[in-house]
């Protein structure tokens, strides 16, 4: 089969977006340069000096005699390519190789694979759990293009960089800014056939003299189903705050773990398909199911899936993060299904951070674990690291707010949570738990009740919040009704040492709740 430039560039995008390459900036620059030079017919001219100066940022006085960086990085690149093609990469239609003794890369055609071939047997699964693949495409549709291009290239570059920080997706993108007409159904099929991207995020741009209209659309490529659509109007010279607000809105509605419609749709798609969920998708699908419908049953399911995955792939960084987060939920929701919870939580979070450097969620869950262990200084430090790693993740901001509240900084933590509540997206109802508690402790029982009525799927918290709010507002019959529901679902909640054993739930911020409930006994 003939190999064209588009196929090679698509394969290059798949490689550099894969987990093994994601955090290796130098090697990605190396690979991108040698691929471009080989495609241009200049592969035979590649040597240590040209690669060092043109790809690795070395100065013109670079000497390979005294600095072996190119030889070292070339060896690492060959090993990473071997690892990539030993996993899911062997299914691709093109393979990129760099033989020993040369810096010129070779492009090898592989036998075509059907769409079903993507769903590997468990033995051939990638070693790290993965989420859906996202292809991002910007294009001019109407209007005067020349003045708008600098801003659009900035927006496109910013958005790609921001999306690359989200570990629950795999990002690919078009190589250039197009002009023409909106993407058709055929182009959606091309995105699947060439890039095997599950979703296509397009931004169709209409440029006017005083403003730009950015029409975002998220589509599921196998079914052509539109998952999300939104239009944003930008001034021709937007301030940084305006751009950041747009980025947060886009990521919150698409790829954020708690709110992203792409992830929710992806999990539901797998739930509805007759094909079994591939092993490297099962952890995230089960975890998303739990986040959408929290119960002992969905928790037990994701815990079992996670344990099975880690038994086969103990260094699966994504599964480790999910397991560590389950430890946190196990305590807050008082399921008590994980033995030696604090110890295994610590081990999972630490290993995840080691395996996936820069994973914001790993640092966040380790911060919460540090609080539970009484190491408050480390908790605060890890919260800051997580926020710096991905400041545009709405889910991460919520976890940051939780961390600050745990540390006693309620004013700052609640301010963060209230700010993210203003972002227009479908947030889970348990985002209202801490704002409820903050209002309750300030004696603002009407506001506390307003938050409490939103809490429907977060263990016992909805009944607790409504019961104490009604009680302090003098609605005793309603408080009694909520109390009866609480007793029916959680009969032993207040009769054992569970609450006092939890460092978080035994905090003084919760004492007003438990005191009010015990007065109803």
Coordinates of N, CA and C in Angstrom, one line a residue, residues 237-434:
X237 N -9.6 42.1 20.1 CA -8.4 42.2 21.0 C -8.8 41.8 22.4
X238 N -9.1 40.5 22.6 CA -9.7 40.1 23.9 C -8.6 40.1 25.0
X239 N -9.0 40.4 26.2 CA -8.0 40.4 27.4 C -7.8 38.9 27.8
X240 N -6.8 38.7 28.6 CA -6.4 37.3 29.0 C -7.5 36.7 29.8
X241 N -8.2 37.5 30.6 CA -9.3 36.9 31.4 C -10.5 36.4 30.5
X242 N -10.8 37.1 29.5 CA -11.8 36.7 28.5 C -11.5 35.4 27.9
X243 N -10.2 35.2 27.4 CA -9.8 34.0 26.8 C -9.8 32.9 27.8
X244 N -9.3 33.1 29.0 CA -9.3 32.0 30.0 C -10.7 31.6 30.4
X245 N -11.6 32.5 30.4 CA -13.0 32.1 30.7 C -13.5 31.2 29.6
X246 N -13.2 31.5 28.4 CA -13.6 30.7 27.2 C -13.0 29.3 27.3
X247 N -11.7 29.2 27.6 CA -11.0 27.9 27.7 C -11.7 27.1 28.7
X248 N -12.0 27.7 29.9 CA -12.6 26.9 31.0 C -14.0 26.4 30.6
X249 N -14.7 27.2 29.9 CA -16.0 26.8 29.5 C -16.0 25.6 28.5
X250 N -15.0 25.7 27.5 CA -14.9 24.6 26.5 C -14.5 23.3 27.2
X251 N -13.4 23.4 28.0 CA -12.9 22.2 28.7 C -13.9 21.6 29.7
X252 N -14.6 22.5 30.4 CA -15.6 22.0 31.4 C -16.7 21.2 30.7
X253 N -17.2 21.7 29.5 CA -18.3 21.0 28.8 C -17.8 19.8 28.0
X254 N -16.6 19.6 27.8 CA -16.1 18.6 26.9 C -15.3 17.5 27.7
X255 N -14.2 17.9 28.3 CA -13.2 16.9 28.7 C -13.0 16.8 30.3
X256 N -13.6 17.7 31.0 CA -13.5 17.7 32.5 C -14.1 16.4 33.0
X257 N -13.5 15.8 34.0 CA -13.9 14.5 34.5 C -15.3 14.5 35.1
X258 N -15.6 15.6 35.8 CA -16.9 15.6 36.5 C -18.0 16.1 35.7
X259 N -17.7 16.9 34.7 CA -18.8 17.6 33.9 C -18.7 17.4 32.4
X260 N -17.6 16.9 31.9 CA -17.4 16.8 30.4 C -18.4 15.9 29.7
X261 N -19.1 16.5 28.8 CA -20.1 15.7 28.0 C -19.4 14.6 27.1
X262 N -18.2 14.9 26.7 CA -17.5 13.9 25.9 C -17.3 12.6 26.7
X263 N -16.8 12.7 27.9 CA -16.5 11.6 28.7 C -17.8 10.9 29.1
X264 N -18.8 11.6 29.4 CA -20.1 11.0 29.8 C -20.7 10.2 28.6
X265 N -20.6 10.9 27.4 CA -21.2 10.2 26.2 C -20.4 9.0 25.9
X266 N -19.1 9.1 26.0 CA -18.2 7.9 25.7 C -18.5 6.7 26.6
X267 N -18.7 7.0 27.9 CA -19.0 5.9 28.8 C -20.4 5.3 28.5
X268 N -21.3 6.2 28.2 CA -22.7 5.7 27.9 C -22.7 4.9 26.6
X269 N -21.8 5.3 25.6 CA -21.7 4.6 24.3 C -21.2 3.2 24.6
X270 N -20.2 3.0 25.4 CA -19.7 1.7 25.7 C -20.7 0.9 26.5
X271 N -21.5 1.5 27.4 CA -22.5 0.8 28.2 C -23.6 0.3 27.2
X272 N -23.9 1.0 26.1 CA -24.9 0.6 25.2 C -24.5 -0.4 24.1
X273 N -23.2 -0.5 23.9 CA -22.7 -1.3 22.8 C -22.8 -2.8 23.1
X274 N -22.9 -3.6 22.1 CA -22.9 -5.1 22.3 C -21.5 -5.6 22.5
X275 N -20.5 -4.9 22.0 CA -19.1 -5.3 22.2 C -18.7 -5.0 23.6
X276 N -17.9 -6.0 24.1 CA -17.4 -5.8 25.5 C -16.4 -4.7 25.5
X277 N -16.3 -4.0 26.6 CA -15.5 -2.8 26.8 C -14.0 -3.3 26.8
X278 N -13.1 -2.7 26.0 CA -11.7 -3.2 26.0 C -11.1 -3.0 27.3
X279 N -10.1 -3.8 27.7 CA -9.5 -3.8 29.0 C -8.9 -2.4 29.4
X280 N -8.3 -1.7 28.4 CA -7.7 -0.5 28.7 C -8.7 0.7 28.8
X281 N -10.0 0.4 28.6 CA -11.0 1.4 28.8 C -11.9 1.1 30.0
X282 N -11.8 -0.1 30.6 CA -12.8 -0.5 31.6 C -12.8 0.4 32.8
X283 N -11.6 0.7 33.3 CA -11.5 1.5 34.5 C -12.2 2.8 34.4
X284 N -11.9 3.5 33.3 CA -12.4 4.9 33.2 C -13.9 4.8 32.9
X285 N -14.4 3.8 32.1 CA -15.8 3.7 31.9 C -16.6 3.4 33.2
X286 N -16.0 2.5 34.0 CA -16.7 2.1 35.3 C -16.6 3.3 36.3
X287 N -15.5 4.1 36.3 CA -15.4 5.2 37.1 C -16.4 6.3 36.7
X288 N -16.6 6.6 35.5 CA -17.5 7.5 35.0 C -18.9 7.1 35.3
X289 N -19.2 5.8 35.2 CA -20.5 5.3 35.6 C -20.8 5.6 37.1
X290 N -19.8 5.4 37.9 CA -20.0 5.7 39.4 C -20.2 7.2 39.6
X291 N -19.4 8.1 38.9 CA -19.5 9.5 39.1 C -20.9 10.0 38.7
X292 N -21.5 9.4 37.7 CA -22.8 9.8 37.2 C -24.0 9.3 38.1
X293 N -23.8 8.1 38.7 CA -24.8 7.5 39.6 C -24.2 6.9 40.8
X294 N -23.9 7.7 41.8 CA -23.2 7.2 42.9 C -24.0 6.3 43.8
X295 N -23.6 5.0 44.0 CA -24.3 4.1 44.9 C -23.2 3.0 45.3
X296 N -23.6 2.2 46.3 CA -22.7 1.2 46.7 C -22.5 0.2 45.6
X297 N -23.5 0.0 44.7 CA -23.4 -0.9 43.6 C -22.4 -0.5 42.6
X298 N -22.5 0.8 42.1 CA -21.6 1.3 41.1 C -20.2 1.5 41.7
X299 N -20.1 1.8 43.0 CA -18.8 1.8 43.7 C -18.1 0.5 43.7
X300 N -18.9 -0.5 44.1 CA -18.3 -1.9 44.1 C -17.9 -2.4 42.7
X301 N -18.6 -2.0 41.7 CA -18.2 -2.4 40.3 C -16.9 -1.7 39.9
X302 N -16.8 -0.4 40.1 CA -15.5 0.2 39.7 C -14.4 -0.2 40.5
X303 N -14.6 -0.5 41.8 CA -13.5 -1.0 42.7 C -13.0 -2.4 42.2
X304 N -14.0 -3.2 41.8 CA -13.6 -4.5 41.3 C -12.8 -4.4 40.0
X305 N -13.3 -3.6 39.1 CA -12.6 -3.4 37.8 C -11.2 -2.9 38.0
X306 N -11.1 -1.9 38.9 CA -9.8 -1.3 39.2 C -8.8 -2.3 39.7
X307 N -9.3 -3.1 40.7 CA -8.4 -4.1 41.3 C -8.0 -5.1 40.3
X308 N -8.9 -5.6 39.4 CA -8.5 -6.5 38.3 C -7.5 -5.9 37.4
X309 N -7.7 -4.7 37.0 CA -6.7 -4.0 36.1 C -5.3 -3.9 36.7
X310 N -5.3 -3.5 38.0 CA -4.0 -3.3 38.7 C -3.3 -4.7 39.0
X311 N -4.1 -5.7 39.1 CA -3.5 -7.1 39.2 C -2.7 -7.5 38.0
X312 N -3.3 -7.1 36.8 CA -2.6 -7.4 35.5 C -1.6 -6.4 35.2
X313 N -1.8 -5.1 35.5 CA -0.9 -4.0 35.1 C -0.7 -3.1 36.3
X314 N 0.1 -3.5 37.3 CA 0.3 -2.8 38.5 C 0.9 -1.4 38.3
X315 N 1.5 -1.1 37.2 CA 2.0 0.2 36.9 C 1.1 1.1 36.0
X316 N -0.2 0.7 35.9 CA -1.1 1.5 35.2 C -1.4 2.8 36.0
X317 N -0.8 3.9 35.6 CA -0.9 5.1 36.3 C -2.3 5.7 36.4
X318 N -3.1 5.5 35.4 CA -4.5 6.0 35.4 C -5.3 5.2 36.4
X319 N -5.2 3.9 36.3 CA -5.9 3.0 37.3 C -5.5 3.3 38.7
X320 N -4.2 3.6 38.9 CA -3.8 3.9 40.3 C -4.4 5.2 40.8
X321 N -4.6 6.2 39.9 CA -5.2 7.5 40.3 C -6.7 7.2 40.7
X322 N -7.4 6.4 39.8 CA -8.8 6.1 40.1 C -8.9 5.4 41.4
X323 N -8.0 4.4 41.6 CA -8.1 3.6 42.9 C -7.9 4.5 44.1
X324 N -6.9 5.5 44.0 CA -6.7 6.4 45.1 C -7.9 7.3 45.3
X325 N -8.5 7.7 44.2 CA -9.7 8.5 44.4 C -10.9 7.7 45.0
X326 N -10.9 6.4 44.7 CA -12.0 5.6 45.3 C -11.7 5.5 46.8
X327 N -10.5 5.5 47.2 CA -10.2 5.4 48.7 C -10.8 6.7 49.4
X328 N -10.7 7.8 48.7 CA -11.3 9.0 49.3 C -12.8 8.9 49.4
X329 N -13.4 8.5 48.3 CA -14.9 8.3 48.3 C -15.3 7.3 49.4
X330 N -14.5 6.2 49.5 CA -14.9 5.2 50.5 C -15.0 5.8 51.9
X331 N -14.1 6.8 52.2 CA -14.2 7.4 53.5 C -15.3 8.4 53.6
X332 N -15.4 9.3 52.6 CA -16.5 10.3 52.7 C -17.9 9.8 52.7
X333 N -18.1 8.7 51.9 CA -19.4 8.1 51.8 C -19.6 7.0 52.8
X334 N -18.6 6.7 53.6 CA -18.6 5.7 54.6 C -19.0 4.3 54.1
X335 N -18.5 3.9 53.0 CA -18.8 2.5 52.5 C -18.0 1.5 53.2
X336 N -16.7 1.9 53.6 CA -15.8 1.0 54.3 C -15.6 -0.4 53.6
X337 N -15.4 -0.3 52.3 CA -15.1 -1.5 51.5 C -13.7 -1.7 51.1
X338 N -12.8 -0.8 51.5 CA -11.4 -0.9 51.2 C -10.6 -1.1 52.5
X339 N -10.0 -2.2 52.7 CA -9.2 -2.5 53.9 C -7.9 -1.7 53.8
X340 N -7.4 -1.3 55.0 CA -6.2 -0.5 55.1 C -6.2 0.7 54.2
X341 N -7.3 1.4 54.2 CA -7.6 2.4 53.2 C -6.5 3.5 53.1
X342 N -6.2 4.1 54.2 CA -5.2 5.2 54.2 C -3.8 4.7 53.6
X343 N -3.4 3.5 54.0 CA -2.1 3.0 53.6 C -2.1 2.7 52.1
X344 N -3.1 2.0 51.5 CA -3.1 1.7 50.1 C -3.4 3.0 49.3
X345 N -4.1 3.9 49.8 CA -4.4 5.2 49.2 C -3.0 5.9 49.0
X346 N -2.2 6.0 50.0 CA -0.9 6.6 50.0 C 0.0 5.9 48.9
X347 N 0.0 4.6 48.9 CA 0.9 3.9 48.0 C 0.4 4.1 46.6
X348 N -0.9 4.1 46.3 CA -1.4 4.3 44.9 C -1.1 5.7 44.4
X349 N -1.3 6.7 45.2 CA -1.1 8.1 44.8 C 0.4 8.3 44.5
X350 N 1.2 7.9 45.4 CA 2.7 8.1 45.2 C 3.2 7.4 44.0
X351 N 2.8 6.2 43.7 CA 3.2 5.5 42.5 C 2.7 6.1 41.3
X352 N 1.5 6.6 41.3 CA 0.9 7.3 40.1 C 1.7 8.5 39.8
X353 N 2.1 9.3 40.8 CA 2.9 10.5 40.6 C 4.2 10.2 40.0
X354 N 4.8 9.1 40.4 CA 6.1 8.7 39.9 C 6.0 8.2 38.5
X355 N 5.0 7.5 38.1 CA 4.8 7.0 36.8 C 4.4 8.0 35.8
X356 N 3.6 9.0 36.2 CA 3.1 10.0 35.3 C 3.4 11.4 35.8
X357 N 4.6 11.8 35.5 CA 5.0 13.1 36.1 C 4.1 14.2 35.5
X358 N 3.6 15.1 36.4 CA 2.8 16.2 35.9 C 1.3 15.9 35.9
X359 N 0.9 14.7 36.4 CA -0.5 14.4 36.5 C -1.2 15.2 37.6
X360 N -2.0 16.1 37.2 CA -2.6 17.0 38.2 C -3.5 16.3 39.2
X361 N -4.2 15.3 38.7 CA -5.2 14.6 39.5 C -4.4 13.7 40.5
X362 N -3.3 13.1 40.1 CA -2.5 12.3 41.1 C -2.0 13.2 42.2
X363 N -1.5 14.4 41.9 CA -1.1 15.3 43.0 C -2.2 15.7 43.9
X364 N -3.4 15.9 43.3 CA -4.6 16.3 44.0 C -5.0 15.3 45.0
X365 N -5.1 14.0 44.5 CA -5.6 12.9 45.4 C -4.5 12.7 46.5
X366 N -3.2 12.9 46.2 CA -2.2 12.7 47.2 C -2.3 13.8 48.2
X367 N -2.6 15.0 47.8 CA -2.8 16.1 48.7 C -3.9 15.8 49.8
X368 N -5.0 15.3 49.3 CA -6.1 14.9 50.2 C -5.7 13.8 51.1
X369 N -4.9 12.8 50.6 CA -4.4 11.8 51.5 C -3.4 12.3 52.5
X370 N -2.6 13.3 52.1 CA -1.7 13.9 53.1 C -2.4 14.5 54.2
X371 N -3.5 15.1 53.9 CA -4.4 15.7 55.0 C -4.8 14.6 56.0
X372 N -5.3 13.5 55.4 CA -5.8 12.4 56.2 C -4.7 11.9 57.1
X373 N -3.5 11.9 56.7 CA -2.3 11.5 57.5 C -1.8 12.5 58.4
X374 N -2.4 13.7 58.4 CA -2.0 14.8 59.3 C -0.8 15.6 58.8
X375 N -0.4 15.4 57.6 CA 0.7 16.2 57.0 C 0.1 17.4 56.3
X376 N -0.2 18.4 57.0 CA -0.9 19.6 56.4 C -0.1 20.4 55.5
X377 N 1.2 20.5 55.8 CA 2.1 21.3 54.9 C 2.3 20.6 53.6
X378 N 2.4 19.3 53.6 CA 2.5 18.6 52.3 C 1.2 18.6 51.5
X379 N 0.1 18.6 52.2 CA -1.2 18.7 51.6 C -1.3 20.0 50.8
X380 N -0.9 21.1 51.5 CA -1.0 22.4 50.8 C -0.1 22.5 49.6
X381 N 1.2 22.0 49.8 CA 2.1 22.0 48.7 C 1.6 21.2 47.5
X382 N 1.0 20.0 47.7 CA 0.6 19.2 46.6 C -0.7 19.8 45.9
X383 N -1.5 20.5 46.7 CA -2.6 21.2 46.1 C -2.1 22.3 45.1
X384 N -1.1 23.0 45.5 CA -0.5 24.0 44.6 C 0.1 23.4 43.4
X385 N 0.8 22.2 43.5 CA 1.4 21.5 42.4 C 0.3 21.1 41.4
X386 N -0.8 20.5 41.9 CA -1.9 20.1 41.1 C -2.5 21.2 40.3
X387 N -2.7 22.4 41.0 CA -3.3 23.5 40.3 C -2.4 24.1 39.2
X388 N -1.1 24.1 39.4 CA -0.1 24.5 38.4 C -0.1 23.6 37.2
X389 N -0.2 22.3 37.5 CA -0.2 21.3 36.4 C -1.3 21.5 35.4
X390 N -2.5 21.8 36.0 CA -3.7 22.0 35.1 C -4.7 23.0 35.7
X391 N -4.4 24.3 35.5 CA -5.3 25.3 36.1 C -6.6 25.5 35.4
X392 N -6.9 24.8 34.3 CA -8.1 24.9 33.6 C -9.1 23.8 33.7
X393 N -8.8 22.9 34.6 CA -9.7 21.7 34.9 C -10.7 22.1 35.9
X394 N -12.0 22.1 35.6 CA -13.0 22.5 36.6 C -13.0 21.5 37.7
X395 N -12.9 20.2 37.4 CA -12.8 19.1 38.4 C -11.7 19.3 39.3
X396 N -10.5 19.7 38.8 CA -9.3 20.0 39.6 C -9.5 21.2 40.5
X397 N -10.2 22.2 40.0 CA -10.5 23.4 40.8 C -11.4 23.0 42.0
X398 N -12.4 22.1 41.8 CA -13.3 21.7 42.8 C -12.5 21.0 43.9
X399 N -11.6 20.1 43.5 CA -10.8 19.3 44.4 C -9.8 20.2 45.2
X400 N -9.4 21.3 44.5 CA -8.5 22.3 45.2 C -9.3 23.0 46.3
X401 N -10.5 23.4 45.9 CA -11.4 24.0 46.9 C -11.7 23.1 48.1
X402 N -11.9 21.8 47.9 CA -12.1 20.8 49.0 C -10.9 20.8 49.9
X403 N -9.7 20.8 49.2 CA -8.4 20.7 50.0 C -8.3 21.9 50.9
X404 N -8.6 23.1 50.4 CA -8.5 24.3 51.2 C -9.4 24.3 52.4
X405 N -10.6 23.8 52.1 CA -11.6 23.7 53.2 C -11.2 22.7 54.3
X406 N -10.6 21.6 53.9 CA -10.1 20.6 54.8 C -9.0 21.2 55.7
X407 N -8.2 22.1 55.1 CA -7.1 22.7 55.8 C -7.6 23.9 56.7
X408 N -8.9 24.1 56.7 CA -9.5 25.2 57.5 C -9.6 26.5 56.8
X409 N -9.2 26.6 55.5 CA -9.3 27.9 54.8 C -10.7 27.9 54.0
X410 N -11.7 28.0 54.8 CA -13.1 27.9 54.3 C -13.4 29.0 53.3
X411 N -13.0 30.2 53.7 CA -13.4 31.4 52.9 C -12.8 31.2 51.5
X412 N -11.5 30.9 51.4 CA -10.8 30.8 50.1 C -11.4 29.6 49.3
X413 N -11.6 28.4 50.0 CA -12.0 27.2 49.4 C -13.4 27.4 48.8
X414 N -14.3 28.0 49.6 CA -15.7 28.2 49.1 C -15.7 29.2 48.0
X415 N -14.9 30.3 48.1 CA -14.8 31.2 47.0 C -14.4 30.6 45.7
X416 N -13.5 29.6 45.7 CA -13.1 28.9 44.5 C -14.3 28.1 44.0
X417 N -15.0 27.4 44.9 CA -16.1 26.5 44.5 C -17.3 27.4 43.9
X418 N -17.5 28.5 44.5 CA -18.6 29.4 44.0 C -18.3 29.9 42.7
X419 N -17.0 30.2 42.4 CA -16.6 30.8 41.2 C -16.7 29.7 40.1
X420 N -16.4 28.5 40.3 CA -16.5 27.5 39.3 C -18.0 27.1 39.1
X421 N -18.8 27.3 40.1 CA -20.3 27.0 39.9 C -20.9 28.0 38.9
X422 N -20.2 29.1 38.6 CA -20.7 30.1 37.6 C -20.4 29.6 36.2
X423 N -19.5 28.7 36.0 CA -19.2 28.2 34.7 C -20.4 27.5 34.1
X424 N -20.9 27.9 32.9 CA -22.1 27.2 32.4 C -21.8 25.8 31.9
X425 N -22.1 24.8 32.7 CA -21.9 23.4 32.4 C -22.7 22.5 33.3
X426 N -22.8 21.3 33.0 CA -23.7 20.4 33.8 C -22.9 19.8 35.0
X427 N -22.8 20.5 36.1 CA -22.0 20.1 37.3 C -22.8 19.0 38.1
X428 N -22.1 18.1 38.7 CA -22.7 17.1 39.6 C -23.3 17.7 40.8
X429 N -24.4 17.1 41.3 CA -25.1 17.7 42.5 C -24.3 17.8 43.7
X430 N -23.3 16.9 43.9 CA -22.5 16.9 45.1 C -21.5 18.0 45.2
X431 N -21.4 18.8 44.1 CA -20.7 20.1 44.2 C -21.3 21.0 45.3
X432 N -22.6 20.8 45.7 CA -23.3 21.6 46.6 C -23.0 21.3 48.1
X433 N -22.3 20.2 48.3 CA -22.1 19.7 49.7 C -21.4 20.7 50.6
X434 N -20.2 21.1 50.1 CA -19.4 22.1 50.9 C -20.0 23.5 51.0

